[in-house]
Structures are given as structure tokens and as C-alpha cells.
């Protein structure tokens, strides 16, 4: 199994690259942000709870997020591997993910962070907000809050996997093809061991 974490701040291109990687490596893409947006759209209790956090740029509590993620992984027993996008965002989530994958006997192969500067992120997300209508993408204050949450609460996850010698960083600025090519080079090297 090839289990990857696509890491990086909001707006760094994780979703775009995940879609390409799914095709190349035949993986199941799990984006917790997409899962939450689906729950909100279908007005489930989980969606209602998550919305209050998402709209103000805060993280949804670990217990809610981890439960949802576990269900999604368990729903794909046939998977040849997963791309985790937007998860884990806290150390507790990383520990829960490692425990889940340990049960399956297939740990995380690599965490790859896409590096993009703050001002570029703000511009990208504002543009996405116009196109997608996402509420959390339309307010600059909320966007900057999400960048801060990433720096404070989520970057420790990079260090967590770095201790396992699994963390890598690539430049998240350039054409989609250039970034995809850097990702594939890294993943192929990790698979080859
Ligand atoms: P994203 O689409 O990944 O940028 O996620 C949008 C929002 O969903 C985030 O700003 C958080 O409020 C929430 N969210 C997504 N993934 C997680 C996670 N792993 N842990 C907590 N909150 C999350």
C-alpha cells in the first residue's frame, strides 16, 4: 500500500495535486475538508457541528474529525493506498492515523509539504472563493486565521513525521505539471526505498 500525506497550508494546491496523484498511483483520496463540506451540504448533525468551526477558520475538534476519518478509511477495504489531504492537522490526529494504519499493517510512506508564501496563499484563496463560493474562502480575516492555525497547530505534524524520517518539502509555486513532477519523483524514490 502507498499511504501519503499531502501537507501544506490552505490554498497550497493539495486538492489539485491529489486529483493527479490518484490517477497516477490508483489511490483513494480522502480530504477531510471535502468530507466536512459534504456533511454541511447534506445538513447532518456532524455537518452542523463542524460548520461553526469552519466558518471562523478554526479546526474542528479532534474527536469529530478522527471519527469521520476512521469511518472513511474503513469504507475502502479494497484500497491500494490513500492520499490524506488536510489530515492530520494535529498531533492527536497523527497519532490516531498511525494507530489506524498500524492495524492495517501499512504505515504512512511519506508526508509531502507544498511550500507557498503567505501573501500568495491569501491571493489564491480569495480567487478560489469567488469561483467556489466557499464562505471560509471569502473573508480575508478568516483566511489569515487559517494560515495562523496551520502554523501553530498543524506544522508540529511535519516534525512528528520528520522524527520517523518521512517528511519532505517541495516548492508549491510553479505550474501544476512542474509540481506534479516533483511529487512523483519524491514518491517514486520513497516507494523504491
Ligand atoms: P480544507 O478544505 O482542508 O482547507 O478545510 C477547510 C476547513 O475544514 C478547515 O479550515 C477546518 O475548519 C476544517 N478541517 C478540515 N480538515 C480538518 C482536520 N483534519 N482537522 C480539523 N479541522 C479540519
Short mmCIF file of C-alpha atoms and ligand atoms in Angstrom, two decimals:
data_model
loop_
_atom_site.label_atom_id
_atom_site.label_comp_id
_atom_site.label_asym_id
_atom_site.label_seq_id
_atom_site.Cartn_x
_atom_site.Cartn_y
_atom_site.Cartn_z
CA UNK A 1 0.00 0.00 0.00
CA UNK A 2 1.11 3.55 -0.68
CA UNK A 3 -0.17 5.85 2.05
CA UNK A 4 0.71 9.50 1.57
CA UNK A 5 0.01 12.70 3.47
CA UNK A 6 -0.27 15.74 1.25
CA UNK A 7 0.64 18.57 3.57
CA UNK A 8 0.78 22.35 3.35
CA UNK A 9 -1.20 25.46 4.24
CA UNK A 10 -4.70 26.09 2.90
CA UNK A 11 -4.51 27.09 -0.76
CA UNK A 12 -1.17 25.38 -1.37
CA UNK A 13 -2.61 23.18 -4.13
CA UNK A 14 -3.14 19.94 -2.21
CA UNK A 15 -6.54 19.21 -3.75
CA UNK A 16 -5.35 19.83 -7.31
CA UNK A 17 -2.28 17.64 -6.91
CA UNK A 18 -4.19 14.92 -5.04
CA UNK A 19 -6.51 14.52 -8.03
CA UNK A 20 -3.50 13.94 -10.32
CA UNK A 21 -1.82 11.56 -7.87
CA UNK A 22 -4.97 9.45 -7.56
CA UNK A 23 -4.82 8.75 -11.28
CA UNK A 24 -1.10 8.00 -11.37
CA UNK A 25 -0.92 5.74 -8.31
CA UNK A 26 -4.53 4.45 -8.07
CA UNK A 27 -5.07 5.68 -4.55
CA UNK A 28 -8.16 6.69 -2.62
CA UNK A 29 -8.20 10.44 -1.94
CA UNK A 30 -9.51 11.49 1.45
CA UNK A 31 -9.89 15.22 2.06
CA UNK A 32 -11.37 15.97 5.48
CA UNK A 33 -12.28 19.47 4.26
CA UNK A 34 -14.31 17.95 1.39
CA UNK A 35 -15.92 15.46 3.79
CA UNK A 36 -16.97 18.27 6.12
CA UNK A 37 -18.37 20.32 3.23
CA UNK A 38 -20.42 17.32 2.15
CA UNK A 39 -21.77 16.86 5.70
CA UNK A 40 -22.67 20.57 5.81
CA UNK A 41 -24.42 20.44 2.44
CA UNK A 42 -26.48 17.43 3.44
CA UNK A 43 -27.22 19.06 6.82
CA UNK A 44 -26.16 16.19 9.05
CA UNK A 45 -25.60 16.75 12.79
CA UNK A 46 -21.85 16.34 12.18
CA UNK A 47 -22.04 18.98 9.44
CA UNK A 48 -23.89 21.39 11.69
CA UNK A 49 -21.29 20.99 14.41
CA UNK A 50 -18.36 21.35 12.01
CA UNK A 51 -19.78 24.44 10.31
CA UNK A 52 -19.41 26.66 13.36
CA UNK A 53 -15.66 25.95 13.45
CA UNK A 54 -15.05 26.05 9.71
CA UNK A 55 -16.81 29.39 9.18
CA UNK A 56 -14.44 31.08 11.60
CA UNK A 57 -11.30 29.33 10.39
CA UNK A 58 -10.80 27.15 13.48
CA UNK A 59 -10.09 23.42 13.49
CA UNK A 60 -13.00 21.04 14.04
CA UNK A 61 -12.39 19.12 17.31
CA UNK A 62 -10.15 16.05 17.01
CA UNK A 63 -12.79 13.61 18.29
CA UNK A 64 -15.20 14.57 15.48
CA UNK A 65 -12.52 14.66 12.79
CA UNK A 66 -10.81 11.40 13.75
CA UNK A 67 -14.12 9.51 13.93
CA UNK A 68 -15.10 10.73 10.47
CA UNK A 69 -11.69 9.84 9.03
CA UNK A 70 -11.68 6.34 10.52
CA UNK A 71 -15.11 5.64 9.00
CA UNK A 72 -13.94 6.79 5.61
CA UNK A 73 -10.79 4.62 5.67
CA UNK A 74 -12.80 1.61 6.85
CA UNK A 75 -15.21 2.14 3.97
CA UNK A 76 -12.41 1.32 1.49
CA UNK A 77 -11.08 -2.15 2.34
CA UNK A 78 -10.11 -2.59 -1.34
CA UNK A 79 -7.84 0.48 -1.41
CA UNK A 80 -4.30 0.12 -2.71
CA UNK A 81 -3.41 3.15 -0.62
CA UNK A 82 -4.67 6.53 0.49
CA UNK A 83 -3.82 10.15 -0.05
CA UNK A 84 -4.65 12.07 3.08
CA UNK A 85 -5.30 15.71 2.20
CA UNK A 86 -5.88 18.19 5.02
CA UNK A 87 -5.43 15.42 7.60
CA UNK A 88 -3.73 15.03 10.06
CA UNK A 89 -3.77 18.64 11.26
CA UNK A 90 -2.84 17.99 14.91
CA UNK A 91 -0.51 15.60 16.71
CA UNK A 92 -3.54 13.78 18.17
CA UNK A 93 -4.81 13.20 14.63
CA UNK A 94 -1.39 11.96 13.50
CA UNK A 95 -1.25 9.50 16.40
CA UNK A 96 -4.77 8.29 15.63
CA UNK A 97 -3.87 7.85 11.95
CA UNK A 98 -0.73 5.88 12.79
CA UNK A 99 -2.74 3.63 15.11
CA UNK A 100 -5.36 3.01 12.42
CA UNK A 101 -2.78 2.23 9.74
CA UNK A 102 -0.85 0.00 12.11
CA UNK A 103 -3.95 -2.14 12.43
CA UNK A 104 -3.93 -2.46 8.65
CA UNK A 105 -0.21 -3.21 8.59
CA UNK A 106 0.58 -0.36 6.18
CA UNK A 107 2.03 2.79 7.71
CA UNK A 108 2.47 6.24 6.17
CA UNK A 109 5.09 6.11 3.43
CA UNK A 110 5.74 9.85 3.19
CA UNK A 111 4.43 13.25 4.14
CA UNK A 112 5.00 15.85 1.45
CA UNK A 113 4.55 19.53 2.23
CA UNK A 114 3.83 22.05 -0.51
CA UNK A 115 5.55 25.31 0.38
CA UNK A 116 3.82 28.56 -0.60
CA UNK A 117 4.28 32.07 0.88
CA UNK A 118 1.53 33.71 2.94
CA UNK A 119 0.62 36.52 0.52
CA UNK A 120 0.43 34.14 -2.44
CA UNK A 121 -1.90 31.94 -0.36
CA UNK A 122 -4.21 34.83 0.50
CA UNK A 123 -4.48 35.80 -3.17
CA UNK A 124 -5.09 32.20 -4.30
CA UNK A 125 -7.78 31.54 -1.70
CA UNK A 126 -9.62 34.80 -2.41
CA UNK A 127 -9.69 33.84 -6.09
CA UNK A 128 -10.93 30.34 -5.21
CA UNK A 129 -13.62 31.92 -3.02
CA UNK A 130 -15.04 33.82 -5.97
CA UNK A 131 -15.14 30.66 -8.09
CA UNK A 132 -16.28 28.13 -5.46
CA UNK A 133 -18.49 30.22 -3.23
CA UNK A 134 -16.82 28.73 -0.13
CA UNK A 135 -17.67 31.01 2.79
CA UNK A 136 -14.32 30.45 4.52
CA UNK A 137 -12.51 31.47 1.30
CA UNK A 138 -14.20 34.84 1.00
CA UNK A 139 -13.15 36.67 4.14
CA UNK A 140 -9.52 37.79 4.40
CA UNK A 141 -9.60 37.74 8.19
CA UNK A 142 -10.74 34.10 8.18
CA UNK A 143 -8.10 33.23 5.56
CA UNK A 144 -5.33 34.74 7.70
CA UNK A 145 -6.69 32.96 10.77
CA UNK A 146 -6.45 29.64 8.90
CA UNK A 147 -2.84 30.38 7.94
CA UNK A 148 -2.05 31.06 11.62
CA UNK A 149 -3.85 27.91 12.74
CA UNK A 150 -1.75 25.99 10.21
CA UNK A 151 1.48 27.48 11.56
CA UNK A 152 0.62 26.98 15.22
CA UNK A 153 -1.42 23.79 15.37
CA UNK A 154 -0.55 21.90 12.20
CA UNK A 155 3.17 22.36 11.48
CA UNK A 156 4.07 20.17 14.53
CA UNK A 157 2.69 17.28 12.44
CA UNK A 158 5.55 17.87 9.98
CA UNK A 159 8.05 17.49 12.83
CA UNK A 160 6.21 14.42 14.12
CA UNK A 161 6.72 12.56 10.82
CA UNK A 162 10.19 14.03 10.44
CA UNK A 163 11.17 12.07 13.54
CA UNK A 164 10.13 8.99 11.55
CA UNK A 165 12.26 10.29 8.61
CA UNK A 166 9.16 10.58 6.44
CA UNK A 167 8.71 14.36 5.98
CA UNK A 168 9.66 16.17 2.76
CA UNK A 169 9.09 19.66 1.39
CA UNK A 170 8.72 20.75 -2.20
CA UNK A 171 8.08 24.14 -3.79
CA UNK A 172 4.34 24.67 -4.21
CA UNK A 173 4.83 27.52 -6.68
CA UNK A 174 5.13 26.84 -10.41
CA UNK A 175 2.93 25.13 -12.97
CA UNK A 176 0.66 22.26 -11.90
CA UNK A 177 2.77 19.97 -14.12
CA UNK A 178 6.09 21.05 -12.55
CA UNK A 179 4.79 20.49 -9.04
CA UNK A 180 3.26 17.15 -10.02
CA UNK A 181 6.56 16.04 -11.49
CA UNK A 182 8.43 16.94 -8.25
CA UNK A 183 5.83 15.00 -6.27
CA UNK A 184 6.15 11.90 -8.44
CA UNK A 185 9.96 11.94 -8.23
CA UNK A 186 9.74 12.03 -4.46
CA UNK A 187 7.05 9.36 -4.20
CA UNK A 188 8.85 7.01 -6.62
CA UNK A 189 12.03 7.37 -4.54
CA UNK A 190 10.09 6.63 -1.35
CA UNK A 191 8.44 3.57 -2.90
CA UNK A 192 11.82 2.30 -4.10
CA UNK A 193 13.02 2.72 -0.51
P1 LIG B 1 -9.65 22.46 3.95
O1 LIG B 1 -10.59 22.30 2.82
O2 LIG B 1 -8.73 21.28 4.13
O3 LIG B 1 -8.87 23.76 3.90
O4 LIG B 1 -10.52 22.50 5.28
C1 LIG B 1 -11.50 23.50 5.48
C2 LIG B 1 -11.81 23.61 6.97
O5 LIG B 1 -12.32 22.35 7.45
C3 LIG B 1 -10.62 23.91 7.86
O6 LIG B 1 -10.33 25.30 7.94
C4 LIG B 1 -11.09 23.34 9.20
O7 LIG B 1 -12.03 24.20 9.81
C5 LIG B 1 -11.85 22.09 8.76
N1 LIG B 1 -10.96 20.92 8.70
C6 LIG B 1 -10.57 20.23 7.59
N2 LIG B 1 -9.76 19.21 7.90
C7 LIG B 1 -9.61 19.26 9.24
C8 LIG B 1 -8.87 18.48 10.18
N3 LIG B 1 -8.08 17.48 9.79
N4 LIG B 1 -8.96 18.81 11.50
C9 LIG B 1 -9.75 19.82 11.91
N5 LIG B 1 -10.45 20.61 11.09
C10 LIG B 1 -10.38 20.33 9.76
#
